[in-house]
XYZ file of C-alpha atoms in Angstrom:
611
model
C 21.893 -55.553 68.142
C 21.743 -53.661 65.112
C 19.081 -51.619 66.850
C 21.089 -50.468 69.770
C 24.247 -49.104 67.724
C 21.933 -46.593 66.732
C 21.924 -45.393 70.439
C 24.223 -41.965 70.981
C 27.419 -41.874 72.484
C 26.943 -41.142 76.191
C 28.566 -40.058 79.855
C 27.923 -43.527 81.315
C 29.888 -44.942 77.984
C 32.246 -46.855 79.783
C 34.977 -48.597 78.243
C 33.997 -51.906 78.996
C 31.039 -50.750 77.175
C 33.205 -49.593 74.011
C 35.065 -52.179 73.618
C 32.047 -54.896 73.265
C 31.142 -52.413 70.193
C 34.428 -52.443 68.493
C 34.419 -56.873 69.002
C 31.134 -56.995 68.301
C 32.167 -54.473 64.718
C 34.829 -56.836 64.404
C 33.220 -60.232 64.419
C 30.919 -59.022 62.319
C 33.325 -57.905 59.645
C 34.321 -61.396 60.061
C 30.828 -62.702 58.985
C 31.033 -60.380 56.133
C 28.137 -58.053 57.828
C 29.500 -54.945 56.748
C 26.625 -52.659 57.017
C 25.813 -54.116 60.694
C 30.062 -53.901 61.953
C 29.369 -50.282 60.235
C 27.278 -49.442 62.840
C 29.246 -50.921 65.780
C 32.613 -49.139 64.591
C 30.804 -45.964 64.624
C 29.029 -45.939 67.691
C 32.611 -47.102 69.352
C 34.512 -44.117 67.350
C 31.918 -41.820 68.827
C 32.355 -42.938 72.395
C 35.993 -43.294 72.324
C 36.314 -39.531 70.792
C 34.625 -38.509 73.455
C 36.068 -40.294 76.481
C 39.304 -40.538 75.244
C 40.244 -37.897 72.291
C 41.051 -37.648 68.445
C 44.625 -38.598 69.321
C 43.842 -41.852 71.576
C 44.892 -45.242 69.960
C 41.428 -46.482 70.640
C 40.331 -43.782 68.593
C 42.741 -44.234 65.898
C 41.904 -47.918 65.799
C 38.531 -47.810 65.191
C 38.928 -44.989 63.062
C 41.044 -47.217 60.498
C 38.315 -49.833 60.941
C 35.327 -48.003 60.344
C 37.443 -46.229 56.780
C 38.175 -50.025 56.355
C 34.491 -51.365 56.064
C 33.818 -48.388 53.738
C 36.742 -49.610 51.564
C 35.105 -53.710 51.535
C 31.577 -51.991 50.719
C 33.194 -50.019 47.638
C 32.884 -46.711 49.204
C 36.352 -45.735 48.525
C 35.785 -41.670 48.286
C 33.993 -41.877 52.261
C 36.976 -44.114 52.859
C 39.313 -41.299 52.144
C 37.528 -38.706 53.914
C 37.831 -40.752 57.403
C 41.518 -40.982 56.899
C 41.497 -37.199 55.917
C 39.704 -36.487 59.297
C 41.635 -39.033 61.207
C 45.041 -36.871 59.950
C 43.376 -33.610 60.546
C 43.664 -33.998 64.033
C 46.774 -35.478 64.377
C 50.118 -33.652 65.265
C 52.047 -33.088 61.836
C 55.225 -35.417 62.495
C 53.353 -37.954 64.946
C 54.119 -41.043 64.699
C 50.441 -42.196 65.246
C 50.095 -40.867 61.092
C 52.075 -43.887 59.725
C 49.154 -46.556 60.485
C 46.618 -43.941 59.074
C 49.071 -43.353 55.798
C 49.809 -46.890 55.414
C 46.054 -47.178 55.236
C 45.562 -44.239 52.640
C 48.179 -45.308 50.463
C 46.829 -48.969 49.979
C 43.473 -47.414 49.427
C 45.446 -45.719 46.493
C 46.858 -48.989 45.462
C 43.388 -50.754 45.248
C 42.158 -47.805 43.457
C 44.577 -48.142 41.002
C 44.010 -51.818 40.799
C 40.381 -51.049 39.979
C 41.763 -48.486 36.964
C 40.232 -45.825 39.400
C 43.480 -43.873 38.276
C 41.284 -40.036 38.730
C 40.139 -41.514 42.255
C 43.586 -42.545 42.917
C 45.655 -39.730 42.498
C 44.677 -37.924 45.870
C 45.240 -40.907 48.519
C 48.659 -41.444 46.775
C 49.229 -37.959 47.052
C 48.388 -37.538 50.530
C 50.677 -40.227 51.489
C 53.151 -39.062 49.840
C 53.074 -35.910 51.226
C 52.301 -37.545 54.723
C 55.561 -39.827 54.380
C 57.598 -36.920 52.671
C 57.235 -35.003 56.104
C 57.471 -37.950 58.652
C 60.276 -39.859 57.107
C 62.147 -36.828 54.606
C 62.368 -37.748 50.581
C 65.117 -40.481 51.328
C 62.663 -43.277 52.791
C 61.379 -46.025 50.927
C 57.588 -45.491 51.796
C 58.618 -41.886 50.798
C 59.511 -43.403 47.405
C 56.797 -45.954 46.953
C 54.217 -43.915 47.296
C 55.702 -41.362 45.003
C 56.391 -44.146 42.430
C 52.389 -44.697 42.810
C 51.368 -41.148 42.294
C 53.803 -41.327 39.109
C 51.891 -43.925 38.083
C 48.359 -42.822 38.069
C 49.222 -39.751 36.609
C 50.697 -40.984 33.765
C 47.501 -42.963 33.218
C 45.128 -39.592 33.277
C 47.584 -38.367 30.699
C 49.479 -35.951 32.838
C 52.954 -36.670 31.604
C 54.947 -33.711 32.727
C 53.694 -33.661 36.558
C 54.635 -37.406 36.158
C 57.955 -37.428 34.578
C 59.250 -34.378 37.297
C 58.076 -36.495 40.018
C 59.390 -40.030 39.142
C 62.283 -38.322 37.954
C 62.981 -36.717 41.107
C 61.762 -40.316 43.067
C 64.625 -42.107 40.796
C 67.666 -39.413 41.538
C 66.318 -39.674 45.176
C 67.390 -43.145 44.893
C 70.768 -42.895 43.006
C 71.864 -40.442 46.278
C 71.005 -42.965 48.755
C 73.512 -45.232 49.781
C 71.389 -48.137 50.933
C 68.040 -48.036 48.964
C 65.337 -51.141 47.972
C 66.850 -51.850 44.666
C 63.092 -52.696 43.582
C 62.080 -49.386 44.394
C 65.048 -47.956 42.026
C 64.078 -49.976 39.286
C 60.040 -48.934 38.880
C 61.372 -45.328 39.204
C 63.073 -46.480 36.381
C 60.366 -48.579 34.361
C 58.191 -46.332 35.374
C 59.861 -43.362 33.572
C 60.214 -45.259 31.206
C 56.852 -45.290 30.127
C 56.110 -42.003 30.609
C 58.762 -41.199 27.864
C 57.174 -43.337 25.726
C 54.020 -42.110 25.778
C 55.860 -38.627 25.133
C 57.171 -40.274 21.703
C 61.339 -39.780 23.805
C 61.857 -43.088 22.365
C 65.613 -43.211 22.499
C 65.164 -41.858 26.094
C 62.952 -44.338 26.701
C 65.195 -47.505 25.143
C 67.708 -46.153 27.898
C 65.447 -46.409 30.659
C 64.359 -50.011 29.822
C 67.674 -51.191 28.966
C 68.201 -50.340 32.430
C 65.210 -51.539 33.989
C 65.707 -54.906 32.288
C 69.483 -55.122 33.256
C 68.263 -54.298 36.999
C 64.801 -56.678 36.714
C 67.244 -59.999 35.623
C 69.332 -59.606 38.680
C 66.860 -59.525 40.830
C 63.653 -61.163 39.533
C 65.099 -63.935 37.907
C 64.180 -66.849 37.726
C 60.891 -66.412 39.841
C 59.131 -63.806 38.479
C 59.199 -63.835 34.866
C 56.203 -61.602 33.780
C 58.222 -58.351 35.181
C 61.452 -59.347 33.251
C 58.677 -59.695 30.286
C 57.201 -56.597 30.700
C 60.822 -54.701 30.443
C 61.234 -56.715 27.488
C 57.766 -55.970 26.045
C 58.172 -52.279 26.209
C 62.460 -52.636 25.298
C 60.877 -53.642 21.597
C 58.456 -51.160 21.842
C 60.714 -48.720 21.866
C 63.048 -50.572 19.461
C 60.477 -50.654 16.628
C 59.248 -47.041 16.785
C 63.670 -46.606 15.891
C 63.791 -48.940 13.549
C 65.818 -51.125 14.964
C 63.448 -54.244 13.875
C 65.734 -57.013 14.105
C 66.045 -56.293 17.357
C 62.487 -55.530 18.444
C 61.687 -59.002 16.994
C 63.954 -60.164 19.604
C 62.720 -58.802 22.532
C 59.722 -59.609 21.722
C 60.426 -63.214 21.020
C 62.070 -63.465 24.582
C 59.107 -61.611 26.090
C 56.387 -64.270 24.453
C 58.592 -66.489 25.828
C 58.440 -65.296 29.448
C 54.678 -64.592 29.170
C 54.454 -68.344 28.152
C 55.662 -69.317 32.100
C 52.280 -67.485 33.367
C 49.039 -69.981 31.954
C 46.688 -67.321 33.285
C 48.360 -64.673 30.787
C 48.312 -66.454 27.755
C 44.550 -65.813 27.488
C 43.882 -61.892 28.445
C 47.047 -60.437 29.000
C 47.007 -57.672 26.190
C 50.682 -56.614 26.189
C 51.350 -61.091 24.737
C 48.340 -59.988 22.413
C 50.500 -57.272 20.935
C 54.155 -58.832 20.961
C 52.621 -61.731 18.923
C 51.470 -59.074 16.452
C 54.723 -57.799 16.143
C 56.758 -61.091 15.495
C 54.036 -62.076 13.188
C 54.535 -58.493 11.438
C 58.208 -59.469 11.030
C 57.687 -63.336 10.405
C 55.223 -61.977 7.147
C 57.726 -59.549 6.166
C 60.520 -62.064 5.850
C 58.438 -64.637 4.293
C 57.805 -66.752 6.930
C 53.980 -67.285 6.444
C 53.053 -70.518 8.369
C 55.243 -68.541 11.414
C 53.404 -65.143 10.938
C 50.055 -67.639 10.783
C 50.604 -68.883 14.140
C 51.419 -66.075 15.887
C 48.523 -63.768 14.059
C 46.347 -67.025 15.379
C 47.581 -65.815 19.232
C 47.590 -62.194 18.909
C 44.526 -62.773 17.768
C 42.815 -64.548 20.254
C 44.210 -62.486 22.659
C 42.198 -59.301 21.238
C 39.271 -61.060 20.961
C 39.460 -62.038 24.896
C 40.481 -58.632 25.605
C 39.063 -56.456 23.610
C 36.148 -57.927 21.852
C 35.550 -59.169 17.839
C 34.055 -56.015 17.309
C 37.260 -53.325 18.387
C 39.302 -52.251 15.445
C 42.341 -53.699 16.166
C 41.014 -57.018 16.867
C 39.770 -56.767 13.205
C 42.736 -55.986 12.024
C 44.617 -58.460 13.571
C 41.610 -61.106 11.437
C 42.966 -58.438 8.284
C 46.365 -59.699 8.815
C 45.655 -63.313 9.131
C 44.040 -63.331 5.949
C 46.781 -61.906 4.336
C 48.804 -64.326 5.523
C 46.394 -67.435 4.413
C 46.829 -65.661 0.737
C 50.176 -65.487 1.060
C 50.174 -69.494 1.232
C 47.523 -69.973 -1.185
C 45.254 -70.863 1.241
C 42.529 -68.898 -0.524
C 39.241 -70.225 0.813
C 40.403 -69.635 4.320
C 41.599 -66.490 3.430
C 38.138 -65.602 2.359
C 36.502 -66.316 4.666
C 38.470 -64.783 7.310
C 38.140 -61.005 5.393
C 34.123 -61.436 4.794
C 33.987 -62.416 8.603
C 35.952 -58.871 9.104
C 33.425 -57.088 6.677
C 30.194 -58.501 7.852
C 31.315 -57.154 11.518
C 32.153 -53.907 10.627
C 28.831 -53.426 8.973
C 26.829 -54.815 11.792
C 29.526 -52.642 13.880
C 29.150 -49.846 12.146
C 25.150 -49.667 12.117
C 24.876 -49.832 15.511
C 27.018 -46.216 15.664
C 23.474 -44.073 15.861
C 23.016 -41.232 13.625
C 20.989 -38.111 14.919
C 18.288 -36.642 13.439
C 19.647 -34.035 12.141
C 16.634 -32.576 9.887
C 17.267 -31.346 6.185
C 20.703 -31.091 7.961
C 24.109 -32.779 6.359
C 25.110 -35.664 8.524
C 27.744 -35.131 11.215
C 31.000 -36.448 10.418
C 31.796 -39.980 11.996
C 33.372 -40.740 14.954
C 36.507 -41.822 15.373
C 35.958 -45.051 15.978
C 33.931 -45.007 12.918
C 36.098 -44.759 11.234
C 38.555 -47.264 12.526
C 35.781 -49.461 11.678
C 35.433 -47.769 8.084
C 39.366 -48.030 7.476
C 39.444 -52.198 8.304
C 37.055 -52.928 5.896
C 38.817 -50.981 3.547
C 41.759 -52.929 4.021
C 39.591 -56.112 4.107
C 38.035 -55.534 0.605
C 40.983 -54.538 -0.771
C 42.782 -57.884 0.132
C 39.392 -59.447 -1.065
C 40.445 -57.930 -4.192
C 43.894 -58.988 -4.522
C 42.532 -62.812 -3.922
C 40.157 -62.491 -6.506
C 42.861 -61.136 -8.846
C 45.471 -64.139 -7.767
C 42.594 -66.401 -8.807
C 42.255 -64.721 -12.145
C 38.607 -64.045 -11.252
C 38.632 -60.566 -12.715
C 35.290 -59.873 -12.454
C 35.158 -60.135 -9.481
C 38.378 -58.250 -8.847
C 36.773 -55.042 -10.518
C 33.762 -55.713 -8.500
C 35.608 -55.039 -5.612
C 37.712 -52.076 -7.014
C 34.539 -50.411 -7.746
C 33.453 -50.950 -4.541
C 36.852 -49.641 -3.041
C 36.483 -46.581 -5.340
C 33.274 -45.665 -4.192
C 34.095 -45.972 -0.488
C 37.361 -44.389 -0.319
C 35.919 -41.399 -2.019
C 33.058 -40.714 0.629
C 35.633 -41.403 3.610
C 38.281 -39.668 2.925
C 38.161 -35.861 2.678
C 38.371 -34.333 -0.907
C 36.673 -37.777 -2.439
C 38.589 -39.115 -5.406
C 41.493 -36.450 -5.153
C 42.181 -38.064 -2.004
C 45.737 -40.245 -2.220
C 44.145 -43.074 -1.116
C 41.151 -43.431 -3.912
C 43.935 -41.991 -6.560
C 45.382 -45.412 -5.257
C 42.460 -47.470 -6.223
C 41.640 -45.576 -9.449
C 45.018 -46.601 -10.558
C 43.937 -50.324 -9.288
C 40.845 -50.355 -11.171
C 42.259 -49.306 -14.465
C 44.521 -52.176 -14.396
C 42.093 -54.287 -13.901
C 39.793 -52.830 -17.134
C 42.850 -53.344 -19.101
C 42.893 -56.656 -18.396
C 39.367 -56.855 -19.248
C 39.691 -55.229 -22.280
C 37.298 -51.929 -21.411
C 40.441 -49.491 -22.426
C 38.793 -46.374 -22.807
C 37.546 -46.870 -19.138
C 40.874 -47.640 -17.739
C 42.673 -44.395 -20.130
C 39.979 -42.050 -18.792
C 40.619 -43.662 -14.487
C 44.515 -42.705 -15.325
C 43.653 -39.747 -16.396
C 42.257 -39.016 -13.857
C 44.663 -40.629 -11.160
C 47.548 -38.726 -12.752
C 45.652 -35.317 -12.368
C 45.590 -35.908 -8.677
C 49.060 -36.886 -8.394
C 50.164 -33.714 -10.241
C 47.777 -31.588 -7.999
C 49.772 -33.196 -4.809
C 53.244 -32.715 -6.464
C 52.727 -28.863 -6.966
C 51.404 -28.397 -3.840
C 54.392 -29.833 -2.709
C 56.659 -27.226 -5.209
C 54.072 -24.596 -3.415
C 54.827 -25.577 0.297
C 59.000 -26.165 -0.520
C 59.064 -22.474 -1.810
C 56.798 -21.465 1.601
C 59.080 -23.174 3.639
C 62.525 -23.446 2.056
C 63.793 -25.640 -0.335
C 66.163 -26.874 2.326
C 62.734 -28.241 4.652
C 63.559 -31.606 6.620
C 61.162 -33.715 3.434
C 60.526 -36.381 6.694
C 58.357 -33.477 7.323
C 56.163 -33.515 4.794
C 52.653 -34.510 4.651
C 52.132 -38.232 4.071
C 49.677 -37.576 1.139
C 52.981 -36.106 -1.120
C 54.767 -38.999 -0.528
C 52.734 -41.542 -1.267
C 51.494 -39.675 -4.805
C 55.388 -39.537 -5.511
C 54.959 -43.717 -5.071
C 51.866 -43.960 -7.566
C 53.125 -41.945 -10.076
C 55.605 -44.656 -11.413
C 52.445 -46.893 -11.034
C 50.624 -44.893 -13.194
C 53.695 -44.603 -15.926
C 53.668 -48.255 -15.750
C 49.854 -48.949 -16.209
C 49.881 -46.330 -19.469
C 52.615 -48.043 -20.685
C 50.499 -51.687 -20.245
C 47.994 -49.744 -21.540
C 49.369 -48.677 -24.870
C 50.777 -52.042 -25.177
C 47.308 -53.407 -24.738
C 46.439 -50.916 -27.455
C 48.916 -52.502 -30.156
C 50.655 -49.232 -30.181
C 53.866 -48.903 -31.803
C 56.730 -49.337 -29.335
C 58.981 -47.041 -30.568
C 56.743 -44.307 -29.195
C 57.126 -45.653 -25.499
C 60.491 -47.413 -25.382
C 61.600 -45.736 -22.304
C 58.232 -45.587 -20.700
C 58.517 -49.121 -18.500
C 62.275 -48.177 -17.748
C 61.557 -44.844 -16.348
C 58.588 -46.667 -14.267
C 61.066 -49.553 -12.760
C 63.575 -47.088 -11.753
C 61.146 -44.690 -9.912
C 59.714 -47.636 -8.479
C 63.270 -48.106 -7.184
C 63.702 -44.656 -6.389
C 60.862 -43.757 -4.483
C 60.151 -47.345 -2.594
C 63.806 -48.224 -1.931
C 63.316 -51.957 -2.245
C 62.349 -54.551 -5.385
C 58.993 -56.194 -5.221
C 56.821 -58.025 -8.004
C 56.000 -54.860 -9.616
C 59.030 -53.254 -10.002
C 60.094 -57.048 -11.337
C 56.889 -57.125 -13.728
C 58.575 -53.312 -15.310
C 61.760 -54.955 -15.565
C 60.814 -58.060 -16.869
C 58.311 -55.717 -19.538
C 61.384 -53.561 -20.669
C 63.027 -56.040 -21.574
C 60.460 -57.339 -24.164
C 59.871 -53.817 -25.243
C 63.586 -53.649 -25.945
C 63.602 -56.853 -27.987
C 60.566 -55.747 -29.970
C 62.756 -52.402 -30.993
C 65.229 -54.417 -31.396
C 68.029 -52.753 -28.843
C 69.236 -56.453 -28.166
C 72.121 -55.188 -25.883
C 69.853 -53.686 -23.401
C 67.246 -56.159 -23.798
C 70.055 -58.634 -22.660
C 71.101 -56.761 -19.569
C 67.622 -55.873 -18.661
C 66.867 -59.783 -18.861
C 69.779 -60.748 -17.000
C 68.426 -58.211 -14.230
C 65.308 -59.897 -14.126
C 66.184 -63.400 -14.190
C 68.431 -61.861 -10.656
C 65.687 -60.459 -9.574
C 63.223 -62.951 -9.623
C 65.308 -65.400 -8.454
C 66.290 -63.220 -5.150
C 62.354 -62.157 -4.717
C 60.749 -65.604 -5.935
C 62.876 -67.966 -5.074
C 65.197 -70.417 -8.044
C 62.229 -72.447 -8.852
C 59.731 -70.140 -9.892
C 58.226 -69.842 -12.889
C 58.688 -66.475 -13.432
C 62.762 -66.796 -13.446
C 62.442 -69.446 -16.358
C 60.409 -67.071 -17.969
C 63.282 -64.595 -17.709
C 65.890 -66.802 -18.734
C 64.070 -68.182 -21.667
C 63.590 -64.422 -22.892
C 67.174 -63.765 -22.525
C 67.564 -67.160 -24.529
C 65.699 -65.116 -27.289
C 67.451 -62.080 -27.466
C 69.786 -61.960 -30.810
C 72.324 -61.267 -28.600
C 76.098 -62.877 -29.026
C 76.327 -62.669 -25.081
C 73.113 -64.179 -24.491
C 73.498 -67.728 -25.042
C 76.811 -67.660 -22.882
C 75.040 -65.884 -19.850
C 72.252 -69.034 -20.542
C 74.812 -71.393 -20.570
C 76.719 -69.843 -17.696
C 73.217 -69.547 -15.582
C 72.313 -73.106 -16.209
C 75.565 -75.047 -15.107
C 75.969 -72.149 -12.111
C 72.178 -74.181 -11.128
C 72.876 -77.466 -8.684
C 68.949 -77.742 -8.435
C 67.726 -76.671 -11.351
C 64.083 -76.593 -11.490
C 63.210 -78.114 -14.927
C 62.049 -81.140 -14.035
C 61.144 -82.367 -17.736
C 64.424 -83.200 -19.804
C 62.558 -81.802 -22.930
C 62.459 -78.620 -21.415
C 66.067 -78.481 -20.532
C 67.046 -79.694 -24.221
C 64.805 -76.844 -25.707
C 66.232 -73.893 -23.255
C 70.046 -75.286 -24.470
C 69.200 -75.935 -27.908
């Protein structure tokens, strides 16, 4: 049979004769014999052109079915060009285009489907501009297909062809008086998006504020993954304004509507990252065995989705370690990071190098350096483990390592912020091991880069203005503004080290802590390490007034940052015990029957401390 559809369309094509070729095309679409019903449909199109006309139903028909069989076989670009043809020869205005548009446009939706957004863009188009002329702009297949062209364009990037027409689509909508409410809302959602990817993130918390009010009316309770999605991209926007309290809850309620759809929980990317987020927020707050779990899904997610080997997959591993750290849990946490550093080598071998010649290497690729970046953070929470465990060999092990990586990286080598960072790190860590002259000469050097960054700062202020928005300035100033209280600190550890006389750096730990302050805007263990060190230094020089205050502020703040029944507040309390103070023992007193719990759990303790 196949044979004979081969044969040209004739005068003694009758239509008895046609119509067995478009059946026979039929039943074998049916059998899934596309290349064979190919054939029929085309030897019926050609003798229904000619007996009948472009314009005929037949015609049309088979037209749509032949375009259709190129669509099953994954020709969708021949697809499109039958339609185009089939249009061509229609009357503008006809109603016999709607079939043909209905076709193109759901040859745009599969397209899409298929992330064919390029490929996609002109059958949305054309029916858009097909329905725009048959129906007007107020229509709803008017407005669905325009939705769809606002969609695909947004996904090749081109934000400002999409945002004019979905903004257009959406006050096409608020004119109408009777209008799909669906429609309305992806106009909005849709918008949405596009202002996100513009960085209009207040814009865009409007648009999904509406789009979520809108989605709960009418999607709930059935369809919970769209209600998700508005929530999803609601905390999106939320975070990048700060708002994180409530980002954390949007994204709570859209885990929560993601966790009604089994066959997301696996691969659906946008779960991946609100898991990330919560466990971001569950970390920062403390909550370690909550940020563990949800790290564990975001997690898996990436790994389903994106592979063990994409960057933020590793990341997500980076994170989890951290966490395991954070709970002690330092085997696992181990483990974890060397799994994250023995896949970005093997990751980053694979990237080929050129032969370049006597040539210098080209610089690496982006995602090179994605890959480069992880493992930096990996190895420098390696290092942080090693130094909890008091394995300080190991600790400068890693430094050195750090050191030696961040300064082929990053441009400018170790005047770069980020290997100033380390140097500073590393010296620490030779103080503690005793090797002094190495750690003077690292700060040395680590303040000489700082400086460098600071006038260049003085340099670009006079340039610009010494009223310049400082938001504006480059990240590299601000962070060496951070270190340098680091660095104050670690000389003044240093000299202490040393045996040198306090008297000639009373003030140096003070001026650290309250730059620390200053430039960070919150209290963590270092800035409670300066305080606590102050107020030693103090009592050594014997200003016992300020040694008591500055004791009293760090028995507060470890207390608020530790917890009551840390060690390192009974350490405080005992040094403000010591002071030869006449206020001190009352605060003691005062702190000890203020404590319901206390923490001394030995009554010889508690006898010592009062006596």
């Amino acid at each position: 049979m196949a044979a004979n559809n081969n044969t040209s369309a004739t005068q003694q094509d009758t239509p008895f004769i046609l119509d067995a070729f478009y059946n026979l095309g039929r039943q074998q679409q049916t059998r899934n014999e596309l290349q064979d019903a190919e054939l029929s449909f085309q030897r019926a199109l050609k003798g229904y052109q000619a007996l009948y006309g472009p314009q005929d139903l037949n015609t049309l028909d088979t037209t749509r079915r032949l375009a259709e069989i190129y669509r099953l076989q994954g020709q969708l670009t021949k697809s499109m060009e039958i339609y185009e043809q089939a249009l061509s020869r229609i009357t503008t205005k006809d109603v016999l285009q709607r079939p043909i548009l209905d076709d193109i446009y759901n040859l745009g939706n599969e397209q899409e489907i298929r992330n064919q957004f390029h490929e996609a863009e002109q059958p949305f188009r054309r029916s858009f501009e097909g329905y725009k002329v048959l129906y007007g702009l107020q229509h709803s297949r008017t407005i669905d297909a325009a939705n769809g062209l606002g969609r695909v364009l947004r996904w090749q990037g081109k934000l400002e062809e999409a945002e004019a027409i979905i903004q257009t689509t959406l006050d096409t909508c608020r004119d109408m008086k009777s209008v799909d409410t669906k429609l309305t809302l992806e106009a909005l959602f849709t918008l949405g998006l596009v202002q996100a990817d513009q960085n209009h993130w207040k814009e865009a918390e409007d648009l999904f504020r509406q789009a979520l009010t809108g989605h709960q009316r009418v999607y709930f309770p059935w369809d919970h993954k769209v209600i998700s999605d508005s929530l999803f991209h609601l905390g999106r926007a939320c975070n990048h304004l700060d708002k994180s309290q409530e980002a954390e809850f949007f994204f709570r309620q859209a885990l929560a509507g993601y966790s009604r759809h089994p066959s997301l929980s696996k691969t659906y990317h946008p779960m991946g990252i609100a898991a990330a987020h919560v466990a971001d927020r569950c970390y920062h707050h403390k909550k370690y065995r909550e940020a563990e779990l949800f790290y564990e899904q975001a997690l898996d997610i990436s790994k389903a989705v994106y592979g063990e080997e994409n960057p933020f997959t590793l990341d997500l591993a980076v994170c989890l370690g951290r966490t395991y750290s954070a709970q002690e849990k330092f085997m696992a946490a181990g483990l974890k990071l060397k799994w994250v550093l023995d896949t970005c080598r093997r990751t980053i071998r694979n990237f080929k190098k050129p032969d370049m010649g006597n040539s210098p290497p080209p610089p690496p690729s982006s995602e090179e350096e994605d890959h480069q970046k992880v493992m930096m953070k990996a190895m420098n929470d390696l290092y942080i483990i090693h130094e909890k465990q008091k394995n300080l060999d190991a600790a400068v092990y890693m430094m050195e390592r750090l050191v030696n990586k961040s300064s082929k990286i990053f441009d400018q080598g170790r005047k770069n912020i980020h290997t100033l960072i380390y140097l500073n790190n590393l010296a620490r860590l030779y103080i503690d091991q005793g090797n002094y002259l190495l750690a003077k000469n690292l700060l040395r050097e680590a303040q000489s880069g700082c400086r460098r960054l600071r006038h260049f700062r003085e340099v670009r202020r006079e340039l610009l203005g010494r009223d310049s928005d400082p938001d504006d300035e480059p990240e590299e100033i601000t962070e060496a503004f951070k270190l340098m209280p680091f660095i104050r600190f670690n000389w003044a550890v240093l000299w202490t080290a040393q045996g040198r006389s306090p008297k000639k750096f009373q003030y140096q730990y003070r001026s650290a802590w309250m730059e620390f302050m200053e430039t960070r805007g919150y209290v963590d263990e270092y800035t409670l390490e300066a305080i606590y060190r102050d107020a030693l230094l103090q009592r050594t020089c014997g200003d016992h007034g300020d040694a008591t205050g500055i004791f009293m502020l760090a028995m507060k703040g470890y207390e608020s940052y530790y917890g009551e029944e840390d060690h390192h507040v009974l350490d405080a309390v005992r040094g403000l015990e010591s002071v030869d103070d006449e206020d001190a023992p009352m605060f003691v007193t005062q702190w000890l029957l203020g404590r319901l719990n206390p923490f001394l759990d030995d009554v010889e303790s508690l006898i010592d401390l009062i006596d």
